């Protein structure tokens, strides 16, 4: 029979801790090489939830039972923050029976294993995810194409109807039948058809936009990465500004970290969308972009990104509608859009809300405009 | 107080650790961090007017359950088998996995859970569930918290009478 001292000696050498437990689950002895046990409760199950859940089974081990081995235990208690292997076996010393619990500290080995597994799994997940996205997009495109075809058919039917009316009108004129004002009917019908055709074209744009956004939503859920938010904003401003006379001013609150982790593609897509709309509204004025921290239940860290359009060149465009400037945009569905701007803002709103974010849109005088949305991120520790 | 050991298992990347963190710490992160072995923590829940300590084991995801060390299942009363609603591959071995787990825990409560419901629409959820080899007990989202508390209440209630 091996002595208690020789057990201790062997184990201490191997970055391990040897703990002896009596058959009631109480601490008898420990070499304390990894953590101090003297201040701890006598009952070992109180030390960590892992022991609490298996101690009854451990105490049932027999002298001839094989060693119970629990590998790769991550941070089992406050004093043990790495990776460990636990081994339990029943032993006999000085005619008494004990449970010998050995903790092997394999943090270094398992950290390397962790890095390897992390990289491998991330790659596999990314490939699987791309496969899913492609399949979903294919189905969506098929559905959307069929809807577009239906809309086109509807347009053709109306156009045929118009031609029929027009032809009837000419016949009736030839027959001298003037009981109704046919030219008025034609005018209304023409206007109606033009509206329908414009709506079809508009809907096609919407559909395309939604396809892109759906795609981005799916990818962005997995594609969080480390990036500099100011660089992103500056890069977009530079790429889109061209020959524009619009000035940009970017303010970043000091509480917002320079480098952060978040859904980069998602944020980029929204900012590009808002920038494009801003250029349509503003040709000479100032666009102020503010980044401030915001507290949201859905995320530990969030920032509020504000786009403020001064509206200085307001004479060159009509005033914004109540839909944009009032509360309508917060409550109306996508189908209630009016102008292209309202439509784009509605899409961005849906997009932000689908990521548990908040979106707002305000104007004091129907020319200036504030569009703001939240963006969740993680700090780099 | 009653204590019950419950194991979260399933393929890798299905969101076991996210469910664990949401349930124990009410936290969620989009960042994927692999689990290489096991993490254990506990939370007290109220079940049928009684307090129950759920000792939750979050174990490393394996494509097949027979690769998980058998010692992890020692003393377990319940198993939550998690799959990813957005990755069909995580349901591929479901039938064999559940049969294997039932052999390990003949009297244990086993729940099949589809996670990441926030990433897919209701139509896709219904389609995925309809194609499963075994019935799905619950659909969850660790991100939004949908059905996370409910999952542990349901399993707690069944463990109380098991």
Coordinates of C-alpha atoms in Angstrom, one line a residue:
Chain A
X1 CA 0.0 0.0 0.0
X2 CA 1.3 3.4 -1.0
X3 CA 1.7 5.9 1.9
X4 CA -0.1 9.2 2.1
X5 CA 3.3 11.1 2.0
X6 CA 4.3 9.4 -1.2
X7 CA 1.0 10.2 -2.8
X8 CA 1.4 13.9 -1.9
X9 CA 5.0 13.9 -3.2
X10 CA 4.1 12.4 -6.6
X11 CA 1.2 14.6 -7.2
X12 CA 2.7 18.0 -6.1
X13 CA 5.4 17.4 -8.7
X14 CA 2.9 17.2 -11.5
X15 CA 1.0 20.5 -10.9
X16 CA -1.7 18.6 -9.1
X17 CA -3.5 18.8 -5.8
X18 CA -4.2 15.8 -3.7
X19 CA -7.3 15.9 -1.5
X20 CA -8.4 13.2 0.9
X21 CA -12.1 12.9 1.7
X22 CA -13.7 10.7 4.3
X23 CA -16.7 8.5 3.5
X24 CA -19.1 11.2 4.7
X25 CA -17.8 13.7 2.1
X26 CA -15.7 15.7 4.6
X27 CA -12.2 17.1 4.0
X28 CA -9.4 15.0 5.7
X29 CA -6.2 16.3 4.2
X30 CA -4.9 18.3 1.2
X31 CA -1.5 19.3 -0.1
X32 CA -2.9 22.7 -1.0
X33 CA -0.6 23.1 -4.0
X34 CA -3.3 24.7 -6.3
X35 CA -5.6 26.2 -3.8
X36 CA -5.9 26.6 0.0
X37 CA -8.4 24.4 1.7
X38 CA -7.9 25.4 5.3
X39 CA -10.5 28.2 5.3
X40 CA -13.0 26.1 3.3
X41 CA -16.1 24.3 4.6
X42 CA -15.6 20.8 5.9
X43 CA -18.1 19.3 3.4
X44 CA -16.4 19.3 0.0
X45 CA -19.7 19.5 -1.9
X46 CA -20.0 23.1 -0.7
X47 CA -16.8 24.1 -2.6
X48 CA -18.3 24.0 -6.1
X49 CA -21.5 23.1 -7.9
X50 CA -19.7 20.3 -9.8
X51 CA -18.9 18.4 -6.6
X52 CA -22.4 19.1 -5.2
X53 CA -23.8 17.3 -8.2
X54 CA -21.6 14.2 -8.1
X55 CA -20.5 13.7 -4.5
X56 CA -23.2 11.1 -3.7
X57 CA -22.0 9.0 -6.6
X58 CA -18.3 9.5 -5.7
X59 CA -19.0 8.2 -2.2
X60 CA -20.4 5.0 -3.6
X61 CA -17.1 4.1 -5.3
X62 CA -15.8 0.7 -4.3
X63 CA -12.1 -0.3 -3.7
X64 CA -12.2 -2.2 -7.0
X65 CA -14.1 0.5 -8.9
X66 CA -12.2 2.0 -11.8
X67 CA -11.0 5.6 -11.2
X68 CA -13.7 8.1 -12.0
X69 CA -12.1 10.6 -14.4
X70 CA -13.6 13.9 -15.4
X71 CA -11.5 15.7 -18.0
X72 CA -11.4 19.3 -19.1
X73 CA -13.3 21.0 -16.3
X74 CA -13.3 24.8 -17.0
X75 CA -13.1 27.2 -14.0
X76 CA -14.8 25.0 -11.4
X77 CA -14.4 27.5 -8.6
X78 CA -13.2 31.0 -7.8
X79 CA -9.7 29.8 -6.9
X80 CA -9.4 27.6 -10.0
X81 CA -9.8 29.7 -13.1
X82 CA -8.1 27.5 -15.7
X83 CA -8.7 24.0 -17.1
X84 CA -8.4 20.9 -14.9
X85 CA -8.9 17.1 -14.9
X86 CA -10.5 15.6 -11.8
X87 CA -9.9 12.0 -10.7
X88 CA -11.7 10.2 -7.9
X89 CA -10.8 6.8 -6.5
X90 CA -11.3 4.9 -3.3
X91 CA -8.2 4.1 -1.4
X92 CA -7.3 2.4 1.9
X93 CA -4.7 3.8 4.4
X94 CA -4.1 2.8 7.9
X95 CA -7.1 0.5 7.7
X96 CA -9.4 3.3 6.9
X97 CA -11.1 4.0 3.6
X98 CA -11.1 7.4 1.8
X99 CA -11.8 9.0 -1.4
X100 CA -8.7 10.3 -3.1
X101 CA -9.5 13.3 -5.2
X102 CA -6.7 14.6 -7.5
X103 CA -6.9 17.8 -9.4
X104 CA -4.5 18.0 -12.4
X105 CA -3.9 21.5 -13.6
X106 CA -3.7 21.2 -17.4
X107 CA -4.5 24.8 -18.2
X108 CA -1.6 25.3 -20.5
X109 CA -2.3 22.2 -22.6
X110 CA -6.0 22.9 -22.8
X111 CA -5.6 26.5 -23.7
X112 CA -3.7 25.4 -26.8
X113 CA -6.5 22.9 -27.4
X114 CA -9.1 25.6 -26.9
X115 CA -7.4 27.8 -29.6
X116 CA -7.3 25.0 -32.0
X117 CA -10.9 24.0 -31.5
X118 CA -12.1 27.6 -31.6
X119 CA -10.6 28.2 -35.0
X120 CA -11.8 24.8 -36.4
X121 CA -15.3 25.3 -35.2
X122 CA -15.6 28.9 -36.3
X123 CA -14.6 27.8 -39.8
X124 CA -17.0 25.0 -39.9
X125 CA -19.8 27.2 -38.6
X126 CA -19.1 29.9 -41.1
X127 CA -19.2 27.4 -44.0
X128 CA -22.4 25.8 -42.7
X129 CA -24.0 29.2 -42.3
X130 CA -23.1 30.3 -45.8
X131 CA -24.8 27.1 -47.1
X132 CA -28.0 27.9 -45.2
X133 CA -28.0 31.5 -46.3
X134 CA -27.6 30.5 -50.0
X135 CA -30.5 28.1 -49.7
X136 CA -32.8 30.5 -48.0
X137 CA -32.0 33.3 -50.5
X138 CA -32.6 30.9 -53.4
X139 CA -36.1 30.2 -52.0
X140 CA -36.8 33.8 -51.3
X141 CA -35.7 34.9 -54.8
X142 CA -38.0 32.3 -56.4
X143 CA -41.0 33.6 -54.3
X144 CA -40.2 37.2 -55.1
X145 CA -39.7 36.5 -58.9
X146 CA -43.1 34.9 -58.9
X147 CA -44.6 37.9 -57.2
X148 CA -43.0 40.3 -59.6
X149 CA -44.3 38.3 -62.5
X150 CA -47.8 38.5 -61.1
X151 CA -47.5 42.2 -60.7
X152 CA -46.3 42.5 -64.3
X153 CA -49.2 40.4 -65.5
X154 CA -51.6 42.8 -63.6
X155 CA -49.9 45.7 -65.4
X156 CA -50.4 44.1 -68.8
X157 CA -54.1 43.4 -68.1
X158 CA -54.6 47.0 -67.2
X159 CA -52.8 48.2 -70.3
X160 CA -55.0 45.9 -72.4
X161 CA -58.0 47.3 -70.7
X162 CA -56.8 50.8 -71.5
X163 CA -56.3 49.9 -75.2
X164 CA -59.8 48.4 -75.3
X165 CA -61.4 51.5 -73.8
X166 CA -59.5 53.7 -76.2
X167 CA -60.6 51.6 -79.1
X168 CA -64.2 51.7 -78.0
X169 CA -64.0 55.4 -77.5
X170 CA -62.8 55.9 -81.1
X171 CA -65.6 53.7 -82.4
X172 CA -68.2 55.5 -80.4
X173 CA -66.9 58.9 -81.6
X174 CA -67.2 57.6 -85.2
X175 CA -70.8 56.6 -84.4
X176 CA -71.6 60.0 -82.9
X177 CA -72.4 58.6 -79.4
X178 CA -71.5 61.4 -76.9
X179 CA -73.5 60.3 -73.9
X180 CA -70.4 60.3 -71.7
X181 CA -67.2 62.1 -71.6
X182 CA -64.9 59.4 -72.9
X183 CA -61.7 61.6 -73.0
X184 CA -62.1 62.1 -69.2
X185 CA -62.3 58.4 -68.7
X186 CA -59.2 57.9 -70.8
X187 CA -57.4 60.5 -68.8
X188 CA -58.2 58.9 -65.5
X189 CA -57.4 55.5 -66.8
X190 CA -54.1 56.6 -68.2
X191 CA -53.2 58.2 -64.8
X192 CA -54.3 55.1 -63.0
X193 CA -52.2 52.9 -65.2
X194 CA -49.2 55.1 -64.9
X195 CA -49.5 54.9 -61.2
X196 CA -49.8 51.2 -61.3
X197 CA -46.7 50.9 -63.5
X198 CA -44.8 53.2 -61.2
X199 CA -45.9 51.1 -58.2
X200 CA -44.7 47.9 -59.9
X201 CA -41.3 49.4 -60.5
X202 CA -41.2 50.8 -57.0
X203 CA -42.2 47.4 -55.6
X204 CA -39.4 45.7 -57.5
X205 CA -36.9 48.1 -55.8
X206 CA -38.4 47.3 -52.5
X207 CA -38.2 43.6 -53.1
X208 CA -34.5 43.9 -54.1
X209 CA -33.8 46.0 -51.1
X210 CA -35.4 43.5 -48.8
X211 CA -33.5 40.6 -50.4
X212 CA -30.2 42.4 -49.7
X213 CA -31.3 43.3 -46.1
X214 CA -32.4 39.8 -45.4
X215 CA -29.1 38.5 -46.6
X216 CA -27.2 41.0 -44.4
X217 CA -29.4 40.2 -41.4
X218 CA -28.6 36.5 -41.7
X219 CA -24.9 37.0 -42.1
X220 CA -24.5 39.7 -39.6
X221 CA -25.9 37.6 -36.8
X222 CA -22.7 35.6 -37.0
X223 CA -20.2 38.0 -38.4
X224 CA -19.3 40.1 -35.4
X225 CA -15.8 41.4 -35.6
X226 CA -13.4 43.8 -34.1
X227 CA -13.3 47.2 -35.9
X228 CA -12.8 51.0 -35.4
X229 CA -16.1 52.8 -35.6
X230 CA -14.6 56.2 -36.6
X231 CA -12.6 54.6 -39.4
X232 CA -15.8 53.0 -40.7
X233 CA -17.7 56.3 -40.7
X234 CA -14.9 58.2 -42.3
X235 CA -14.4 55.5 -44.9
X236 CA -18.1 55.6 -45.9
X237 CA -18.2 59.4 -45.9
X238 CA -15.1 59.5 -48.2
X239 CA -16.5 56.8 -50.6
X240 CA -19.9 58.4 -50.9
X241 CA -19.2 62.2 -50.8
X242 CA -17.8 62.5 -54.4
X243 CA -18.3 66.1 -55.6
X244 CA -20.9 67.0 -53.0
X245 CA -20.8 70.3 -51.1
X246 CA -22.2 68.7 -48.0
X247 CA -20.0 69.0 -44.9
X248 CA -19.9 66.2 -42.4
X249 CA -19.1 66.5 -38.7
X250 CA -18.6 63.4 -36.7
X251 CA -18.8 63.5 -32.8
X252 CA -17.9 60.5 -30.7
X253 CA -18.6 60.5 -27.0
X254 CA -15.6 59.7 -24.8
X255 CA -17.3 56.7 -23.2
X256 CA -17.4 54.9 -26.6
X257 CA -14.3 52.8 -27.2
X258 CA -12.3 53.4 -30.3
X259 CA -12.1 49.7 -31.0
X260 CA -15.1 47.5 -30.5
X261 CA -16.7 44.2 -31.4
X262 CA -20.0 44.2 -33.3
X263 CA -21.9 43.3 -36.4
X264 CA -19.8 45.3 -38.8
X265 CA -21.7 44.5 -42.0
X266 CA -25.0 45.3 -40.4
X267 CA -23.8 48.7 -39.2
X268 CA -22.1 49.5 -42.5
X269 CA -25.3 48.6 -44.5
X270 CA -27.5 51.0 -42.3
X271 CA -25.0 53.8 -42.4
X272 CA -24.6 53.6 -46.2
X273 CA -28.4 53.6 -46.6
X274 CA -28.8 56.7 -44.4
X275 CA -25.9 58.5 -46.1
X276 CA -27.4 57.9 -49.6
X277 CA -30.7 59.3 -48.4
X278 CA -28.9 62.2 -46.7
X279 CA -27.3 63.2 -50.0
X280 CA -30.6 63.2 -51.7
X281 CA -32.0 65.6 -49.2
X282 CA -29.0 67.8 -48.6
X283 CA -26.7 69.3 -51.3
X284 CA -25.1 72.2 -49.5
X285 CA -25.7 71.9 -45.8
X286 CA -24.1 70.2 -42.9
X287 CA -24.7 66.6 -41.8
X288 CA -23.8 66.0 -38.2
X289 CA -23.2 62.5 -37.0
X290 CA -23.2 61.9 -33.3
X291 CA -22.3 58.7 -31.5
X292 CA -23.4 58.6 -27.9
X293 CA -23.8 55.8 -25.3
X294 CA -27.3 54.5 -24.7
X295 CA -28.7 52.1 -22.1
X296 CA -30.8 49.3 -23.5
X297 CA -32.2 46.2 -21.9
X298 CA -31.3 44.1 -25.0
X299 CA -27.6 44.7 -24.8
X300 CA -25.0 45.5 -22.1
X301 CA -23.3 48.1 -24.3
X302 CA -25.1 50.1 -27.0
X303 CA -24.5 53.3 -28.8
X304 CA -27.0 55.7 -30.4
X305 CA -26.0 56.8 -33.9
X306 CA -27.6 60.1 -34.9
X307 CA -27.8 61.7 -38.4
X308 CA -28.7 65.4 -38.2
X309 CA -29.5 67.1 -41.5
X310 CA -29.6 70.9 -41.2
X311 CA -32.1 71.4 -44.0
X312 CA -30.2 74.6 -45.2
X313 CA -31.0 74.0 -48.8
X314 CA -34.6 73.4 -48.1
X315 CA -35.8 75.5 -51.1
X316 CA -34.6 72.9 -53.5
X317 CA -37.0 70.2 -52.3
X318 CA -40.5 69.8 -51.0
X319 CA -41.1 69.6 -47.2
X320 CA -40.9 66.2 -45.5
X321 CA -44.2 64.5 -45.0
X322 CA -46.0 64.0 -41.7
X323 CA -45.2 60.3 -42.1
X324 CA -41.5 60.9 -41.8
X325 CA -41.6 63.7 -39.3
X326 CA -44.4 62.5 -37.1
X327 CA -44.8 59.3 -35.1
X328 CA -46.2 57.5 -38.1
X329 CA -42.9 55.9 -39.0
X330 CA -42.8 54.2 -35.6
X331 CA -46.2 52.6 -35.9
X332 CA -46.9 52.1 -39.6
X333 CA -46.1 49.0 -41.5
X334 CA -43.9 48.9 -44.5
X335 CA -46.9 48.8 -46.8
X336 CA -47.9 52.4 -45.7
X337 CA -44.9 54.1 -47.2
X338 CA -45.3 57.1 -49.4
X339 CA -42.1 58.5 -50.9
X340 CA -38.8 56.7 -51.6
X341 CA -37.3 58.3 -48.5
X342 CA -40.1 57.1 -46.3
X343 CA -39.8 53.6 -47.8
X344 CA -36.0 53.5 -47.1
X345 CA -36.5 54.8 -43.6
X346 CA -39.2 52.2 -43.0
X347 CA -36.9 49.4 -44.2
X348 CA -34.0 50.6 -42.0
X349 CA -36.4 50.9 -39.0
X350 CA -37.6 47.3 -39.6
X351 CA -34.0 46.2 -39.9
X352 CA -32.9 47.9 -36.7
X353 CA -35.9 46.6 -34.8
X354 CA -35.3 43.1 -36.0
X355 CA -31.9 43.4 -34.2
X356 CA -33.7 44.4 -31.0
X357 CA -32.6 48.0 -31.5
X358 CA -34.4 51.3 -31.4
X359 CA -35.0 53.7 -34.3
X360 CA -36.4 57.3 -34.3
X361 CA -37.0 60.0 -36.9
X362 CA -37.8 63.6 -36.1
X363 CA -38.1 67.1 -37.7
X364 CA -38.9 70.5 -36.2
X365 CA -39.8 72.3 -39.4
X366 CA -40.2 69.5 -42.0
X367 CA -36.9 70.5 -43.6
X368 CA -34.3 69.5 -41.0
X369 CA -34.2 65.9 -40.0
X370 CA -32.9 63.7 -37.2
X371 CA -32.6 60.0 -37.8
X372 CA -31.2 57.9 -34.9
X373 CA -30.7 54.2 -34.3
X374 CA -29.1 52.0 -31.7
X375 CA -26.2 49.6 -32.3
X376 CA -25.2 46.9 -29.8
X377 CA -21.5 46.2 -29.3
X378 CA -19.0 44.4 -27.0
X379 CA -16.0 46.0 -25.4
X380 CA -12.6 44.5 -25.9
X381 CA -11.2 43.6 -22.5
Chain B
X1 CA -33.6 21.8 -0.9
X2 CA -33.9 19.4 -3.8
X3 CA -30.9 19.4 -6.2
X4 CA -31.0 18.0 -9.7
X5 CA -28.1 17.7 -12.2
X6 CA -29.1 18.7 -15.7
X7 CA -26.9 18.4 -18.7
X8 CA -26.9 20.6 -21.8
X9 CA -25.7 18.6 -24.8
X10 CA -25.8 18.6 -28.6
X11 CA -23.6 19.4 -31.5
X12 CA -21.1 22.3 -31.3
X13 CA -22.3 25.8 -32.0
X14 CA -25.9 25.2 -31.3
X15 CA -26.0 27.7 -28.4
X16 CA -25.6 25.4 -25.3
X17 CA -23.3 27.9 -23.6
X18 CA -25.5 30.8 -24.5
X19 CA -28.5 29.0 -22.9
X20 CA -26.4 28.3 -19.9
X21 CA -25.3 31.9 -19.6
X22 CA -28.8 33.3 -20.2
X23 CA -30.3 30.9 -17.6
X24 CA -27.6 31.3 -14.9
X25 CA -26.3 34.9 -15.4
X26 CA -29.1 36.5 -17.6
X27 CA -26.4 37.4 -20.1
X28 CA -26.0 36.9 -23.8
X29 CA -23.2 37.5 -26.3
X30 CA -23.2 37.0 -30.1
X31 CA -19.6 36.0 -30.0
X32 CA -18.9 32.3 -30.4
X33 CA -16.6 30.8 -27.8
X34 CA -16.1 27.1 -27.9
X35 CA -16.4 24.8 -24.8
X36 CA -13.7 22.2 -24.7
X37 CA -14.9 20.2 -21.7
X38 CA -17.4 21.1 -19.1
X39 CA -18.6 24.1 -17.2
X40 CA -20.9 23.7 -14.2
X41 CA -23.0 26.2 -12.3
X42 CA -26.3 26.2 -10.4
X43 CA -29.4 28.3 -10.1
X44 CA -32.3 27.9 -7.7
X45 CA -35.8 27.9 -9.4
X46 CA -39.3 27.6 -7.9
X47 CA -41.2 24.5 -9.0
X48 CA -44.6 23.7 -7.7
X49 CA -44.1 26.0 -4.7
X50 CA -40.8 24.3 -3.8
X51 CA -37.3 25.5 -4.4
X52 CA -35.1 23.4 -6.6
X53 CA -31.4 23.8 -7.2
X54 CA -30.6 23.1 -10.9
X55 CA -27.0 22.0 -11.2
X56 CA -26.4 22.7 -14.8
X57 CA -23.6 21.1 -16.8
X58 CA -22.7 22.8 -20.1
X59 CA -20.6 20.2 -21.9
X60 CA -18.5 20.5 -25.1
X61 CA -20.6 20.0 -28.3
X62 CA -19.9 16.8 -30.2
X63 CA -21.3 15.8 -33.6
X64 CA -22.1 12.5 -32.0
X65 CA -23.0 12.0 -28.3
X66 CA -21.0 8.8 -27.9
X67 CA -17.9 11.0 -28.1
X68 CA -18.8 12.8 -24.8
X69 CA -17.0 11.3 -21.8
X70 CA -19.5 9.0 -20.0
X71 CA -18.3 10.3 -16.6
X72 CA -20.0 13.6 -17.3
X73 CA -23.4 11.9 -17.2
X74 CA -22.8 10.5 -13.7
X75 CA -25.7 11.3 -11.4
X76 CA -27.6 13.3 -14.0
X77 CA -31.4 13.5 -13.7
X78 CA -32.1 15.4 -16.9
X79 CA -30.7 16.1 -20.3
X80 CA -31.4 19.0 -22.6
X81 CA -30.5 18.0 -26.2
X82 CA -30.0 21.3 -28.1
X83 CA -30.0 21.7 -31.9
X84 CA -29.6 24.8 -34.1
X85 CA -32.8 25.7 -36.0
X86 CA -30.6 27.3 -38.7
X87 CA -28.3 24.3 -39.2
X88 CA -29.9 21.1 -40.4
X89 CA -26.7 19.3 -39.8
X90 CA -27.2 19.6 -36.0
X91 CA -30.3 17.4 -36.2
X92 CA -28.7 14.7 -38.4
X93 CA -27.7 12.3 -35.5
X94 CA -30.7 13.2 -33.3
X95 CA -32.3 9.8 -33.3
X96 CA -29.1 7.9 -32.5
X97 CA -28.0 10.5 -30.0
X98 CA -31.3 10.3 -28.0
X99 CA -31.3 6.5 -28.1
X100 CA -27.7 6.6 -26.7
X101 CA -28.6 9.1 -24.0
X102 CA -31.7 7.0 -23.0
X103 CA -29.5 4.0 -22.6
X104 CA -27.2 6.1 -20.3
X105 CA -30.1 7.6 -18.3
X106 CA -33.0 5.2 -18.5
X107 CA -35.0 7.1 -16.0
X108 CA -33.9 10.6 -16.8
X109 CA -35.9 13.4 -18.3
X110 CA -34.8 14.2 -21.8
X111 CA -35.9 17.4 -23.6
X112 CA -35.2 18.2 -27.3
X113 CA -34.8 21.9 -27.8
X114 CA -34.4 24.0 -31.0
X115 CA -32.4 27.1 -30.3
X116 CA -31.7 30.4 -32.2
X117 CA -35.4 31.0 -33.0
X118 CA -34.5 34.7 -33.3
X119 CA -32.7 34.0 -36.5
X120 CA -35.5 32.4 -38.4
X121 CA -39.1 33.0 -39.2
X122 CA -42.0 31.0 -38.0
X123 CA -42.4 29.3 -41.4
X124 CA -38.8 28.0 -41.2
X125 CA -39.2 26.9 -37.6
X126 CA -42.3 24.9 -38.5
X127 CA -40.5 23.3 -41.5
X128 CA -37.5 22.3 -39.5
X129 CA -39.6 20.8 -36.7
X130 CA -41.7 18.9 -39.1
X131 CA -38.6 17.3 -40.6
X132 CA -37.1 16.1 -37.3
X133 CA -36.8 12.4 -36.5
X134 CA -38.2 13.0 -33.0
X135 CA -40.6 15.6 -31.7
X136 CA -39.2 18.9 -30.5
X137 CA -40.2 19.8 -27.0
X138 CA -39.5 23.6 -27.1
X139 CA -38.1 26.3 -29.3
X140 CA -35.8 28.8 -27.6
X141 CA -33.7 31.9 -28.2
X142 CA -30.8 32.5 -25.8
X143 CA -30.5 35.9 -27.4
X144 CA -34.1 37.1 -26.7
X145 CA -34.6 34.8 -23.8
X146 CA -37.6 33.3 -25.5
X147 CA -38.7 30.1 -23.5
X148 CA -35.4 29.9 -21.6
X149 CA -36.9 30.2 -18.1
X150 CA -39.9 28.1 -19.3
X151 CA -37.5 25.3 -20.4
X152 CA -36.0 24.9 -16.9
X153 CA -39.4 25.3 -15.2
X154 CA -40.8 22.5 -17.4
X155 CA -37.8 20.2 -16.8
X156 CA -37.9 21.1 -13.1
X157 CA -41.6 20.1 -12.9
X158 CA -40.9 16.8 -14.6
X159 CA -37.9 16.1 -12.4
X160 CA -40.0 16.7 -9.3
X161 CA -42.4 13.9 -10.1
X162 CA -39.8 11.6 -11.8

